[in-house]
Amino acid sequence: MRKKLLLGNWKMNLLVGEAKAFALASTSLTQKAKEHQIMLGVAPTYLGLQTVLASNPELIVAAQDMHFESKGAFTGEISGDMLKDLGVSWTLIGHSERRSYFGETNFSCNKKIKKALSLGFTVVYCVGETAKEYEENQTKQIIHDQLSVGLQGVSEEEFSRIVIAYEPVWSIGTGLNASAEHAQDICSYIRQTLATLSSSKASDAIQILYGGSVKPTNVKTYLLQNDVDGALVGGASLTVESFEALLNEMI
Ligand code: PGA
């Protein structure tokens, strides 16, 4: 039985003080989530990680990215070792904004994923098609490439620390929602593909999140789908009120 997971992606939002206030106010939410067997977490900026970890130890705290080397001459980057040192044990990899604005590729994602897994992280690997790819009916091919290249060399044991976030790029931050049927079709395809890359036992256990303009008003329709185990939420995760409303809809 897969647990449900609600993960907020704060992107480049919230000052440290705001992140702290959110985390402190979220203690009743983590309690409620626990009672209902729901996993709850946020991905703050690097600067917000420490305060969120300290302010609510029950919240899953994920980095938004990490470098694949441990240290060295990579100005502006943060390594997995540094995140681990801080007490962070989850990270997003391959978010579409990293792919489209910062040159992330399936190959660089693969390096990061292998490094993160070797350090004991749980990795939320983000995949999804652009509007053009969607219109040209290439979604499954794109997803197949993202999964097979991104997860190459991941062991059966390590697959238990993989979460997949399916986010159609055209739906992120646009208010354009994919239909629940489309979300289910692709999440089911993702699970089938994961079975070929690992085993059906491993793929049955992997949590697959849906993301892209998820709001309290639509989260339930996605969660009702067989292969959707939770949501990766940007805009609607930025206030505790909205985050709580999302959680309430998932209960
Ligand atoms: P959104 O972002 O909920 O604001 O569309 C989702 C995401 O990028 O993870």
Coordinates of C-alpha atoms and ligand atoms in Angstrom, one line a residue:
M1 CA 0.0 0.0 0.0
R2 CA 1.6 3.3 -1.1
K3 CA 1.4 6.2 1.2
K4 CA 0.1 9.5 -0.1
L5 CA 2.6 12.4 -0.3
L6 CA 2.0 16.1 -0.5
L7 CA 5.1 18.1 -1.3
G8 CA 5.3 21.8 -1.7
N9 CA 7.9 23.2 -4.1
W10 CA 8.6 26.8 -2.9
K11 CA 10.9 27.6 -5.9
M12 CA 12.6 31.0 -5.4
N13 CA 10.0 32.2 -2.9
L14 CA 9.8 33.0 0.9
L15 CA 12.4 34.8 2.9
V16 CA 14.1 32.9 5.7
G17 CA 11.7 34.5 8.3
E18 CA 8.7 33.6 6.2
A19 CA 10.0 30.0 5.8
K20 CA 10.4 29.8 9.6
A21 CA 6.9 31.1 10.2
F22 CA 5.4 28.6 7.8
A23 CA 7.3 25.7 9.4
L24 CA 6.3 26.7 12.9
A25 CA 2.7 27.0 11.9
S26 CA 2.8 23.7 10.1
T27 CA 3.2 21.6 13.2
S28 CA -0.6 21.0 13.5
L29 CA -0.6 20.0 9.8
T30 CA 2.2 17.4 10.2
Q31 CA 0.3 16.0 13.2
K32 CA -2.9 15.7 11.1
A33 CA -1.0 14.2 8.2
K34 CA 0.6 11.6 10.4
E35 CA -2.8 10.6 11.8
H36 CA -4.0 10.0 8.2
Q37 CA -0.8 8.2 7.0
I38 CA 0.0 11.1 4.6
M39 CA 3.6 12.2 4.1
L40 CA 4.0 16.0 4.1
G41 CA 7.0 18.0 3.0
V42 CA 8.3 21.2 1.4
A43 CA 11.3 22.1 -0.8
P44 CA 12.5 25.5 0.4
T45 CA 15.4 27.5 -1.1
Y46 CA 18.8 26.4 0.1
L47 CA 18.8 29.4 2.5
G48 CA 15.5 28.2 4.1
L49 CA 16.5 24.6 4.6
Q50 CA 18.1 24.9 8.0
T51 CA 15.4 26.9 9.6
V52 CA 12.6 24.7 8.3
L53 CA 14.4 21.6 9.5
A54 CA 14.8 23.1 13.0
S55 CA 11.3 24.6 13.2
N56 CA 9.3 21.4 12.3
P57 CA 11.3 18.2 12.5
E58 CA 8.2 16.3 11.4
L59 CA 8.1 17.9 8.0
I60 CA 10.0 16.3 5.1
V61 CA 12.5 18.9 3.9
A62 CA 13.8 18.6 0.4
A63 CA 16.4 20.5 -1.5
Q64 CA 15.3 21.8 -5.0
D65 CA 18.5 20.5 -6.7
M66 CA 22.0 19.5 -5.9
H67 CA 25.3 19.1 -7.7
F68 CA 26.7 15.7 -8.7
E69 CA 30.2 16.3 -7.3
S70 CA 31.0 16.4 -3.6
K71 CA 33.0 19.6 -3.7
G72 CA 35.3 21.6 -5.9
A73 CA 35.4 24.5 -8.3
F74 CA 31.7 24.9 -9.1
T75 CA 30.9 28.5 -8.2
G76 CA 27.4 28.9 -7.1
E77 CA 26.6 25.3 -6.6
I78 CA 25.6 23.2 -3.5
S79 CA 26.6 19.5 -3.2
G80 CA 24.6 16.6 -1.8
D81 CA 27.3 16.1 0.9
M82 CA 26.6 19.7 2.1
L83 CA 22.9 19.1 2.2
K84 CA 23.4 15.8 4.0
D85 CA 25.7 17.6 6.5
L86 CA 22.8 20.0 7.2
G87 CA 20.4 17.1 7.8
V88 CA 18.6 17.1 4.5
S89 CA 17.8 13.7 3.1
W90 CA 15.4 14.5 0.2
T91 CA 16.0 16.4 -3.0
L92 CA 14.1 17.2 -6.2
I93 CA 16.0 16.5 -9.4
G94 CA 15.2 17.5 -12.9
H95 CA 12.4 20.0 -12.3
S96 CA 11.2 21.5 -15.6
E97 CA 12.5 25.0 -14.6
R98 CA 16.0 23.5 -14.1
R99 CA 15.7 21.8 -17.5
S100 CA 14.4 24.8 -19.4
Y101 CA 16.3 27.7 -17.7
F102 CA 19.5 26.1 -16.5
G103 CA 20.3 23.5 -19.1
E104 CA 19.5 20.4 -17.1
T105 CA 19.4 17.3 -19.3
N106 CA 18.5 13.7 -18.7
F107 CA 22.2 12.9 -18.5
S108 CA 23.0 15.5 -15.9
C109 CA 19.9 14.4 -14.0
N110 CA 21.3 10.8 -14.0
K111 CA 24.6 11.9 -12.5
K112 CA 22.8 13.8 -9.8
I113 CA 20.3 11.0 -9.1
K114 CA 23.1 8.4 -8.7
K115 CA 25.1 10.7 -6.5
A116 CA 22.1 11.6 -4.3
L117 CA 21.1 7.9 -4.0
S118 CA 24.7 6.9 -3.0
L119 CA 24.5 9.5 -0.2
G120 CA 21.2 7.9 1.1
F121 CA 18.8 10.6 -0.3
T122 CA 15.3 10.1 -1.4
V123 CA 15.0 11.6 -4.9
V124 CA 11.9 13.2 -6.4
Y125 CA 12.7 12.9 -10.1
C126 CA 10.6 15.3 -12.1
V127 CA 9.5 14.4 -15.6
G128 CA 7.0 15.9 -18.1
E129 CA 6.4 17.0 -21.7
T130 CA 6.3 20.5 -23.1
A131 CA 3.2 22.0 -24.8
K132 CA 4.7 21.2 -28.2
E133 CA 5.5 17.6 -27.3
Y134 CA 2.0 17.3 -25.9
E135 CA 0.4 18.6 -29.1
E136 CA 2.5 16.4 -31.2
N137 CA 1.5 13.4 -29.2
Q138 CA 5.0 12.6 -28.0
T139 CA 4.4 12.6 -24.3
K140 CA 5.1 8.9 -23.7
Q141 CA 8.3 8.9 -25.8
I142 CA 9.6 11.9 -23.9
I143 CA 8.7 10.4 -20.5
H144 CA 10.3 7.1 -21.6
D145 CA 13.6 8.9 -22.4
Q146 CA 13.5 10.9 -19.2
L147 CA 13.0 7.8 -17.1
S148 CA 15.4 5.4 -18.9
V149 CA 18.3 7.9 -19.2
G150 CA 17.7 9.6 -15.8
L151 CA 17.4 6.4 -13.9
Q152 CA 20.1 4.4 -15.7
G153 CA 22.3 2.4 -13.3
V154 CA 19.9 2.8 -10.3
S155 CA 19.8 -0.4 -8.3
E156 CA 16.8 -2.3 -7.2
E157 CA 17.4 -1.2 -3.6
E158 CA 17.8 2.4 -4.7
F159 CA 14.5 2.3 -6.5
S160 CA 12.9 2.2 -3.1
R161 CA 14.2 5.8 -2.6
I162 CA 12.8 7.2 -5.8
V163 CA 9.7 9.2 -6.1
I164 CA 8.5 10.3 -9.6
A165 CA 6.8 13.7 -10.1
Y166 CA 4.9 13.9 -13.4
E167 CA 4.4 17.5 -14.3
P168 CA 3.3 18.5 -17.8
V169 CA 5.4 21.6 -18.5
W170 CA 2.5 23.4 -20.1
S171 CA 0.5 23.1 -16.9
I172 CA 3.2 24.4 -14.4
G173 CA 2.2 27.8 -13.1
T174 CA -0.2 28.4 -15.9
G175 CA -3.5 27.4 -14.4
L176 CA -4.0 25.0 -17.3
N177 CA -4.9 21.7 -15.8
A178 CA -4.3 18.4 -17.4
S179 CA -7.4 16.2 -17.2
A180 CA -7.5 13.6 -14.5
E181 CA -7.6 11.0 -17.3
H182 CA -4.4 12.3 -18.9
A183 CA -2.7 12.3 -15.5
Q184 CA -3.8 8.7 -14.8
D185 CA -2.8 7.6 -18.3
I186 CA 0.7 9.0 -18.0
C187 CA 1.2 8.0 -14.4
S188 CA 0.2 4.5 -15.3
Y189 CA 2.6 4.5 -18.2
I190 CA 5.3 5.7 -15.8
R191 CA 4.7 2.8 -13.5
Q192 CA 4.8 0.3 -16.4
T193 CA 8.1 1.9 -17.6
L194 CA 9.6 1.7 -14.1
A195 CA 8.7 -2.0 -14.0
T196 CA 10.9 -2.5 -17.1
L197 CA 13.7 -0.5 -15.6
S198 CA 13.6 -2.3 -12.2
S199 CA 10.9 -4.8 -11.3
S200 CA 7.2 -4.9 -11.0
K201 CA 7.6 -5.2 -7.2
A202 CA 9.7 -2.1 -7.1
S203 CA 7.5 -0.1 -9.4
D204 CA 4.3 -1.1 -7.5
A205 CA 5.9 0.5 -4.4
I206 CA 7.0 3.8 -6.0
Q207 CA 5.1 6.9 -5.2
I208 CA 4.1 8.9 -8.3
L209 CA 3.1 12.5 -7.8
Y210 CA 1.1 14.7 -10.2
G211 CA 2.1 18.4 -10.5
G212 CA 1.1 21.4 -12.5
S213 CA -1.4 24.1 -11.2
V214 CA -2.6 21.8 -8.4
K215 CA -4.9 23.7 -6.1
P216 CA -7.2 22.7 -3.2
T217 CA -10.1 22.8 -5.7
N218 CA -8.6 20.1 -8.0
V219 CA -6.2 18.0 -5.9
K220 CA -8.8 15.4 -5.1
T221 CA -9.6 14.6 -8.7
Y222 CA -6.0 13.7 -9.3
L223 CA -5.6 11.8 -6.1
L224 CA -8.6 9.7 -7.0
Q225 CA -6.6 8.2 -9.9
N226 CA -5.1 4.7 -9.3
D227 CA -1.5 5.6 -10.2
V228 CA -1.4 9.1 -8.6
D229 CA -0.1 8.9 -5.1
G230 CA 0.2 12.6 -4.3
A231 CA 1.0 16.0 -5.5
L232 CA 4.0 18.3 -6.1
V233 CA 2.6 21.8 -5.7
G234 CA 4.2 25.2 -6.4
G235 CA 2.0 28.3 -6.0
A236 CA -0.6 26.7 -3.7
S237 CA 2.0 25.6 -1.3
L238 CA 3.3 29.0 -0.4
T239 CA 0.9 29.8 2.5
V240 CA 0.1 27.5 5.4
E241 CA -3.6 28.1 4.8
S242 CA -3.5 26.9 1.3
F243 CA -1.2 24.0 2.2
E244 CA -3.6 23.0 4.9
A245 CA -6.5 23.2 2.4
L246 CA -4.6 20.9 0.1
L247 CA -4.0 18.4 2.9
N248 CA -7.6 18.5 4.0
E249 CA -8.7 17.6 0.4
M250 CA -6.3 14.6 0.5
I251 CA -7.7 13.1 3.7
Ligands
PGA1 P1 2.6 25.1 -9.8 O1 4.1 24.4 -9.8 O2 1.8 24.2 -8.8 O3 2.7 26.5 -9.4 O4 2.0 24.9 -11.1 C1 4.3 23.1 -9.7 C2 5.7 22.8 -9.8 O5 6.5 23.4 -10.5 O6 6.2 21.8 -9.1

